């Protein structure tokens, strides 16, 4: 079929499909909106979970997915509304035909003005048809734009990881390769964005286009532009399509600004509030977590404790390993395997006995690094690996508090670190709670 695109029969088939495409558009939009609304809250929860657990790769992928879902939901809802209006206009045309301005018996001034501004009803239907088709097509094109931006940022991160933050290569060589690549990618990103906003201005200037062409060629691979380039140029060669494409940009900006607005009730307690001696945050109490909430670093079982013991849970994120390795350098492995990994394991150089001994040393160091303090009393740390009620991996500890007095108390998790052979103590988390035993 790809060889017959100039065949008159194929062109006739395309023409027929174009005329009946509105049915497929509505069908796809309906199923897509239902699926997106169903998936959106779950993806949002997954984004928050990845952010809380410090899973940077998962967070990037899920955030891109969430943004793509939001764009599709907005555009497809707009498409369905306009298609509904278009179908209603077709039904009205069947009943009453075109607009007869003479029947309205308006004054000549208004009749002349309305004929110029409103015009034919058929023209109105045709414009609605164009709006619907372009918005439906651009909905999926915008997803590729989001992916293009994401892949560009990822390419910068990869260059930093491979050349500027890689201990396996010479530092000078890394700088000589990494810095020019970073400059090239950043400059290329800016030029590509300028060319996109100006709708190809850099391609129109003869001498600039010769300089820009290598950048364009590289970024067409980085951004996967070769997959959707025909769609882009089909928009750009149509004045109506260009106008719609550009008008959507300020709309998205307005939506972004509108969703960020909030009402301030105080000069001192309106920003993000972190738990301390005078502020409580529900993310530090397991029984107060909502469906889309996750533990932030440390949590206790409840804000009001009625039992003679207190559960303390500490989230296991990427920073924990760094704290342990800094305090006990013998635990730092030769190869850091944090990040993306596969469940497929071919060989393992570590015996089970050695692995168990290393885990025991890790937990021992963890309990040396982190200390629990309630008011002015220190408690021995006995953290063990576990999972929270939200399935977050971390460390839990149980402390006997039957000797505490009734009322408010402040729990602090203290982290130790070694700087120039001196041991320093830093506050890691502060959580107030109230003790009223049964």
Coordinates of C-alpha atoms in Angstrom, one line a residue:
X1 CA 0.0 0.0 0.0
X2 CA 2.9 2.4 0.8
X3 CA 3.9 2.1 -2.9
X4 CA 0.4 3.1 -4.1
X5 CA 0.0 6.4 -2.4
X6 CA -0.2 8.2 -5.8
X7 CA -2.8 5.8 -7.1
X8 CA -6.2 7.5 -7.7
X9 CA -8.0 4.6 -6.0
X10 CA -5.9 5.1 -2.9
X11 CA -6.5 8.9 -2.9
X12 CA -10.3 8.2 -3.3
X13 CA -10.1 5.9 -0.3
X14 CA -8.3 8.6 1.8
X15 CA -11.0 11.1 0.8
X16 CA -13.7 8.8 1.9
X17 CA -11.9 8.1 5.2
X18 CA -11.5 11.9 5.8
X19 CA -15.2 12.4 5.4
X20 CA -16.1 9.7 7.9
X21 CA -13.2 10.2 10.3
X22 CA -15.4 12.1 12.8
X23 CA -16.9 8.8 13.9
X24 CA -13.5 7.3 14.6
X25 CA -12.4 10.5 16.4
X26 CA -15.4 10.5 18.8
X27 CA -15.0 6.7 19.4
X28 CA -11.3 7.1 20.2
X29 CA -11.8 10.2 22.3
X30 CA -14.6 8.6 24.3
X31 CA -12.5 5.5 25.2
X32 CA -9.4 7.5 25.7
X33 CA -11.0 10.0 28.1
X34 CA -12.6 7.1 30.1
X35 CA -9.2 5.3 30.3
X36 CA -7.3 8.5 31.1
X37 CA -9.6 9.6 33.9
X38 CA -9.4 6.1 35.4
X39 CA -5.6 6.0 35.2
X40 CA -4.8 9.6 36.2
X41 CA -5.3 9.2 40.0
X42 CA -3.2 6.0 40.0
X43 CA -0.4 7.6 38.1
X44 CA -0.5 10.6 40.4
X45 CA -0.2 8.4 43.4
X46 CA 2.7 6.5 41.7
X47 CA 4.5 9.8 41.0
X48 CA 4.2 10.8 44.7
X49 CA 5.4 7.4 45.8
X50 CA 8.5 7.6 43.5
X51 CA 9.3 11.1 44.7
X52 CA 9.0 10.2 48.4
X53 CA 11.2 7.1 47.9
X54 CA 13.8 9.0 45.9
X55 CA 13.4 6.8 42.8
X56 CA 14.5 9.4 40.3
X57 CA 14.2 7.3 37.1
X58 CA 10.7 6.1 38.0
X59 CA 9.7 9.7 39.0
X60 CA 10.8 11.1 35.6
X61 CA 9.0 8.4 33.6
X62 CA 5.8 8.7 35.7
X63 CA 5.9 12.5 35.6
X64 CA 6.1 12.5 31.8
X65 CA 3.2 10.0 31.7
X66 CA 1.2 12.2 34.1
X67 CA 1.8 15.4 32.0
X68 CA 0.9 13.5 28.8
X69 CA -2.3 12.3 30.4
X70 CA -3.3 15.8 31.5
X71 CA -2.7 17.2 28.0
X72 CA -4.7 14.4 26.4
X73 CA -7.6 14.8 28.9
X74 CA -7.8 18.6 28.2
X75 CA -7.5 18.3 24.4
X76 CA -9.8 15.4 24.0
X77 CA -12.5 16.9 26.2
X78 CA -12.3 20.1 24.2
X79 CA -12.5 17.9 21.0
X80 CA -15.6 16.1 22.3
X81 CA -17.3 19.4 23.2
X82 CA -16.6 20.9 19.8
X83 CA -17.7 17.7 18.0
X84 CA -20.9 17.8 20.0
X85 CA -21.5 21.4 18.9
X86 CA -20.7 20.4 15.3
X87 CA -23.2 17.5 15.3
X88 CA -25.8 19.9 16.9
X89 CA -25.1 22.4 14.1
X90 CA -25.6 19.7 11.5
X91 CA -28.9 18.7 13.0
X92 CA -30.0 22.3 13.1
X93 CA -29.0 22.9 9.5
X94 CA -31.2 19.9 8.5
X95 CA -34.2 21.5 10.2
X96 CA -33.8 25.2 9.3
X97 CA -31.2 25.3 6.5
X98 CA -28.9 28.3 6.2
X99 CA -29.3 31.6 8.1
X100 CA -31.8 33.9 6.4
X101 CA -30.9 37.4 7.5
X102 CA -33.9 38.8 5.6
X103 CA -36.4 36.9 7.8
X104 CA -34.8 38.4 10.9
X105 CA -35.8 41.9 9.6
X106 CA -32.9 43.7 11.4
X107 CA -31.9 47.2 10.4
X108 CA -29.6 47.5 7.4
X109 CA -26.6 48.3 9.6
X110 CA -27.0 45.1 11.7
X111 CA -27.8 43.0 8.7
X112 CA -24.7 44.1 6.9
X113 CA -22.6 43.6 10.1
X114 CA -23.9 40.1 10.8
X115 CA -23.5 39.0 7.2
X116 CA -19.8 40.0 7.4
X117 CA -19.0 38.7 10.9
X118 CA -21.3 35.7 11.2
X119 CA -21.6 34.8 7.5
X120 CA -23.0 31.6 6.2
X121 CA -24.1 28.8 8.6
X122 CA -22.2 26.3 6.3
X123 CA -19.0 28.3 6.9
X124 CA -19.6 28.0 10.6
X125 CA -20.0 24.2 10.3
X126 CA -16.9 24.0 8.2
X127 CA -14.8 26.0 10.7
X128 CA -16.0 23.7 13.6
X129 CA -15.0 20.7 11.5
X130 CA -11.5 22.2 11.0
X131 CA -11.2 23.0 14.7
X132 CA -12.2 19.5 15.7
X133 CA -9.8 17.7 13.3
X134 CA -6.8 19.9 14.1
X135 CA -7.3 19.7 17.9
X136 CA -7.7 15.9 17.7
X137 CA -4.5 15.6 15.7
X138 CA -2.5 18.0 17.7
X139 CA -3.4 16.2 21.0
X140 CA -1.1 13.4 20.1
X141 CA 1.5 15.6 18.6
X142 CA 1.9 17.5 21.9
X143 CA 2.8 14.2 23.6
X144 CA 5.7 13.9 21.2
X145 CA 6.7 17.4 22.2
X146 CA 6.7 16.4 25.9
X147 CA 8.8 13.4 25.1
X148 CA 11.2 15.5 23.0
X149 CA 11.8 17.9 25.9
X150 CA 12.3 14.9 28.3
X151 CA 14.8 13.1 26.1
X152 CA 16.8 16.4 25.7
X153 CA 17.0 16.7 29.5
X154 CA 17.9 13.0 29.8
X155 CA 20.7 13.5 27.2
X156 CA 22.2 16.2 29.4
X157 CA 22.0 14.0 32.5
X158 CA 23.6 11.1 30.6
X159 CA 26.5 13.3 29.5
X160 CA 27.1 14.5 33.1
X161 CA 26.9 10.9 34.4
X162 CA 29.2 9.5 31.7
X163 CA 31.9 12.2 31.6
X164 CA 31.6 14.7 34.4
X165 CA 30.6 12.5 37.3
X166 CA 32.3 9.2 36.4
X167 CA 35.2 8.0 38.5
X168 CA 36.2 5.4 35.9
X169 CA 37.5 7.9 33.4
X170 CA 40.2 10.5 33.6
X171 CA 38.9 13.8 35.0
X172 CA 40.6 16.0 32.4
X173 CA 39.4 13.8 29.5
X174 CA 35.9 13.9 31.0
X175 CA 36.0 17.7 31.1
X176 CA 37.3 18.0 27.6
X177 CA 34.5 15.7 26.3
X178 CA 31.7 16.5 28.7
X179 CA 31.7 20.3 28.7
X180 CA 31.6 20.8 24.9
X181 CA 28.8 18.2 24.7
X182 CA 26.8 20.0 27.4
X183 CA 27.3 23.3 25.6
X184 CA 26.3 21.8 22.3
X185 CA 23.1 20.2 23.7
X186 CA 22.1 23.3 25.6
X187 CA 22.8 25.6 22.6
X188 CA 21.1 23.2 20.3
X189 CA 18.0 23.0 22.6
X190 CA 17.7 26.8 22.6
X191 CA 18.1 27.0 18.8
X192 CA 15.6 24.2 18.2
X193 CA 13.1 25.9 20.5
X194 CA 13.6 29.2 18.7
X195 CA 13.0 27.5 15.4
X196 CA 9.9 25.8 16.7
X197 CA 8.4 29.1 18.2
X198 CA 9.2 31.1 15.0
X199 CA 7.8 28.2 12.9
X200 CA 11.0 27.5 11.0
X201 CA 12.7 30.9 10.8
X202 CA 16.2 29.4 11.1
X203 CA 15.5 27.1 8.2
X204 CA 14.4 30.1 6.0
X205 CA 17.7 32.1 6.2
X206 CA 20.2 30.7 3.8
X207 CA 23.5 31.2 5.8
X208 CA 21.9 30.4 9.2
X209 CA 20.3 27.3 7.8
X210 CA 23.8 25.9 6.9
X211 CA 24.9 26.3 10.5
X212 CA 21.6 25.1 12.0
X213 CA 21.4 22.0 9.8
X214 CA 23.8 19.8 11.8
X215 CA 22.1 20.8 15.0
X216 CA 18.7 20.0 13.4
X217 CA 20.0 16.6 12.3
X218 CA 21.3 15.6 15.7
X219 CA 18.2 16.9 17.6
X220 CA 15.8 15.1 15.2
X221 CA 17.4 11.9 16.6
X222 CA 17.4 13.0 20.2
X223 CA 13.8 14.2 20.1
X224 CA 12.6 11.3 17.9
X225 CA 11.3 14.0 15.5
X226 CA 11.6 11.6 12.5
X227 CA 8.5 9.8 13.9
X228 CA 6.2 12.9 13.8
X229 CA 7.9 15.3 11.4
X230 CA 5.3 14.9 8.6
X231 CA 2.6 15.8 11.0
X232 CA 4.4 18.9 12.1
X233 CA 5.0 20.2 8.6
X234 CA 1.5 19.5 7.6
X235 CA 0.4 21.9 10.4
X236 CA 3.0 24.5 9.5
X237 CA 2.0 24.7 5.8
X238 CA -1.6 25.5 6.8
X239 CA -2.4 29.0 8.2
X240 CA -5.4 27.8 10.2
X241 CA -3.4 24.9 11.7
X242 CA -0.6 27.3 12.7
X243 CA -3.0 29.7 14.4
X244 CA -4.6 26.9 16.4
X245 CA -1.2 25.4 17.4
X246 CA 0.0 28.8 18.7
X247 CA -3.2 29.6 20.4
X248 CA -3.0 26.5 22.5
X249 CA 0.3 27.5 24.0
X250 CA -1.0 30.5 26.0
X251 CA -4.1 28.4 27.0
X252 CA -1.8 25.8 28.6
X253 CA 0.2 28.5 30.3
X254 CA -3.0 30.0 31.7
X255 CA -4.2 26.6 33.0
X256 CA -0.8 26.0 34.6
X257 CA -0.9 29.4 36.3
X258 CA -4.5 29.0 37.3
X259 CA -3.9 25.6 38.9
X260 CA -1.0 27.1 40.9
X261 CA -3.1 29.8 42.5
X262 CA -4.0 29.5 46.1
X263 CA -5.4 31.8 48.8
X264 CA -3.1 32.9 51.6
X265 CA -4.7 33.1 55.1
X266 CA -1.5 34.1 57.0
X267 CA 1.8 35.8 56.6
X268 CA 3.7 33.1 58.4
X269 CA 1.9 29.7 57.8
X270 CA 1.1 29.5 54.1
X271 CA 4.2 27.9 52.5
X272 CA 4.9 24.1 52.7
X273 CA 4.9 23.3 56.4
X274 CA 7.4 20.8 57.7
X275 CA 6.8 19.0 61.0
X276 CA 8.7 20.5 64.0
X277 CA 8.0 21.4 67.6
X278 CA 5.1 23.7 66.7
X279 CA 3.9 22.2 63.4
X280 CA 2.4 18.8 62.6
X281 CA 2.4 17.2 59.2
X282 CA 0.1 14.3 58.5
X283 CA 2.9 12.6 56.4
X284 CA 4.7 11.8 59.7
X285 CA 1.8 9.9 61.2
X286 CA 0.9 6.5 59.6
X287 CA -2.8 6.5 60.7
X288 CA -3.4 9.9 59.1
X289 CA -2.1 9.1 55.6
X290 CA -4.6 9.5 52.9
X291 CA -4.8 7.3 49.8
X292 CA -2.4 9.5 47.8
X293 CA -0.1 10.4 50.8
X294 CA 3.2 8.7 51.6
X295 CA 5.6 8.9 54.5
X296 CA 8.1 11.7 54.3
X297 CA 11.4 10.4 55.7
X298 CA 10.2 9.4 59.1
X299 CA 6.8 8.6 60.6
X300 CA 5.4 7.3 63.9
X301 CA 2.2 5.2 64.3
X302 CA -0.1 8.0 65.5
X303 CA -0.3 11.6 66.6
X304 CA -2.0 10.6 69.8
X305 CA -0.3 7.6 71.4
X306 CA -2.3 5.5 73.8
X307 CA -0.1 2.3 74.0
X308 CA 3.0 1.8 76.1
X309 CA 5.2 1.6 73.0
X310 CA 5.8 3.8 69.9
X311 CA 6.6 2.6 66.4
X312 CA 9.1 4.7 64.4
X313 CA 9.4 4.1 60.7
X314 CA 12.2 5.6 58.5
X315 CA 11.9 5.5 54.7
X316 CA 14.8 3.8 52.8
X317 CA 15.8 6.2 50.1
X318 CA 19.0 6.6 48.1
X319 CA 20.5 9.0 50.6
X320 CA 20.5 6.3 53.4
X321 CA 23.3 4.4 51.5
X322 CA 25.3 7.6 51.3
X323 CA 25.0 8.3 55.0
X324 CA 26.1 4.7 55.8
X325 CA 29.1 4.7 53.3
X326 CA 30.2 8.1 54.7
X327 CA 30.2 6.8 58.2
X328 CA 31.6 3.3 57.5
X329 CA 33.7 3.4 54.3
X330 CA 34.3 -0.4 54.4
X331 CA 30.7 -1.0 53.4
X332 CA 31.0 1.1 50.2
X333 CA 31.0 -1.4 47.3
X334 CA 33.4 -1.2 44.3
X335 CA 30.4 -0.9 42.0
X336 CA 27.3 1.1 43.0
X337 CA 24.3 -0.7 41.6
X338 CA 21.7 1.8 42.7
X339 CA 19.3 3.0 40.0
X340 CA 17.6 1.0 37.2
X341 CA 18.2 -2.8 37.5
X342 CA 16.9 -6.0 36.1
X343 CA 15.5 -9.0 37.9
X344 CA 17.4 -11.2 35.5
X345 CA 20.7 -12.3 37.3
X346 CA 23.2 -14.4 35.5
X347 CA 26.0 -14.6 38.1
X348 CA 26.7 -13.3 41.6
X349 CA 30.2 -12.7 42.9
X350 CA 29.0 -12.4 46.5
X351 CA 28.5 -15.6 48.6
X352 CA 25.4 -15.9 50.7
X353 CA 27.4 -15.9 53.9
X354 CA 29.4 -12.8 53.0
X355 CA 26.2 -11.1 51.9
X356 CA 24.5 -11.8 55.2
X357 CA 27.5 -10.5 57.1
X358 CA 27.5 -7.3 55.1
X359 CA 23.8 -6.8 55.8
X360 CA 24.4 -7.3 59.5
X361 CA 27.2 -4.7 59.4
X362 CA 25.0 -2.4 57.4
X363 CA 22.1 -2.5 60.0
X364 CA 24.6 -2.1 62.8
X365 CA 26.1 1.0 61.2
X366 CA 22.6 2.3 60.5
X367 CA 21.7 2.0 64.2
X368 CA 25.0 3.9 65.0
X369 CA 24.2 6.6 62.5
X370 CA 20.6 7.2 63.5
X371 CA 19.6 7.9 67.1
X372 CA 16.1 8.4 68.5
X373 CA 15.5 11.1 71.1
X374 CA 12.3 12.0 72.9
X375 CA 12.4 15.3 74.7
X376 CA 15.8 15.1 76.3
X377 CA 16.1 11.3 76.6
X378 CA 18.1 9.2 74.1
X379 CA 16.9 5.7 73.2
X380 CA 18.9 2.8 71.7
X381 CA 18.2 2.4 68.0
X382 CA 17.2 -1.1 67.0
X383 CA 16.0 -0.5 63.4
X384 CA 15.2 -3.5 61.2
X385 CA 14.3 -3.6 57.6
X386 CA 10.5 -3.6 57.0
X387 CA 7.7 -2.1 55.0
X388 CA 5.2 0.5 56.0
X389 CA 1.4 0.3 55.6
X390 CA 1.9 2.0 52.3
X391 CA 4.3 -0.7 51.1
X392 CA 7.3 1.7 51.4
X393 CA 10.5 0.0 52.1
X394 CA 12.3 1.3 55.2
X395 CA 13.4 0.6 58.8
X396 CA 11.2 0.3 61.8
X397 CA 11.9 0.5 65.5
X398 CA 9.7 0.1 68.6
X399 CA 10.3 2.2 71.7
X400 CA 8.9 1.6 75.2
X401 CA 7.4 4.9 76.5
X402 CA 5.4 3.8 79.5
X403 CA 7.5 6.0 81.7
X404 CA 6.6 9.2 79.8
X405 CA 4.3 11.7 81.4
X406 CA 0.9 12.5 79.8
X407 CA 0.8 15.4 77.3
X408 CA 2.9 16.7 74.4
X409 CA 6.3 15.2 73.6
X410 CA 8.9 15.9 70.8
X411 CA 10.5 12.9 69.0
X412 CA 13.7 13.6 67.1
X413 CA 15.7 11.4 64.8
X414 CA 19.3 12.4 65.0
X415 CA 21.8 11.6 62.2
X416 CA 25.6 11.3 62.9
X417 CA 28.2 12.1 60.4
X418 CA 32.0 12.3 60.4
X419 CA 33.7 15.4 59.2
X420 CA 37.5 15.7 59.4
X421 CA 37.5 12.9 62.0
X422 CA 35.0 14.7 64.1
X423 CA 31.5 13.2 64.7
X424 CA 28.7 15.7 64.2
X425 CA 25.0 15.3 65.0
X426 CA 22.3 16.6 62.7
X427 CA 18.6 16.8 63.0
X428 CA 17.0 14.4 60.5
X429 CA 13.3 14.6 61.5
X430 CA 11.2 16.3 64.3
X431 CA 7.8 14.9 65.1
X432 CA 5.5 16.1 67.9
X433 CA 3.1 13.6 69.5
X434 CA 0.8 13.4 72.6
X435 CA 0.9 10.5 75.0
X436 CA -2.3 9.6 76.8
X437 CA -2.2 5.9 77.9
X438 CA -5.4 3.9 78.1

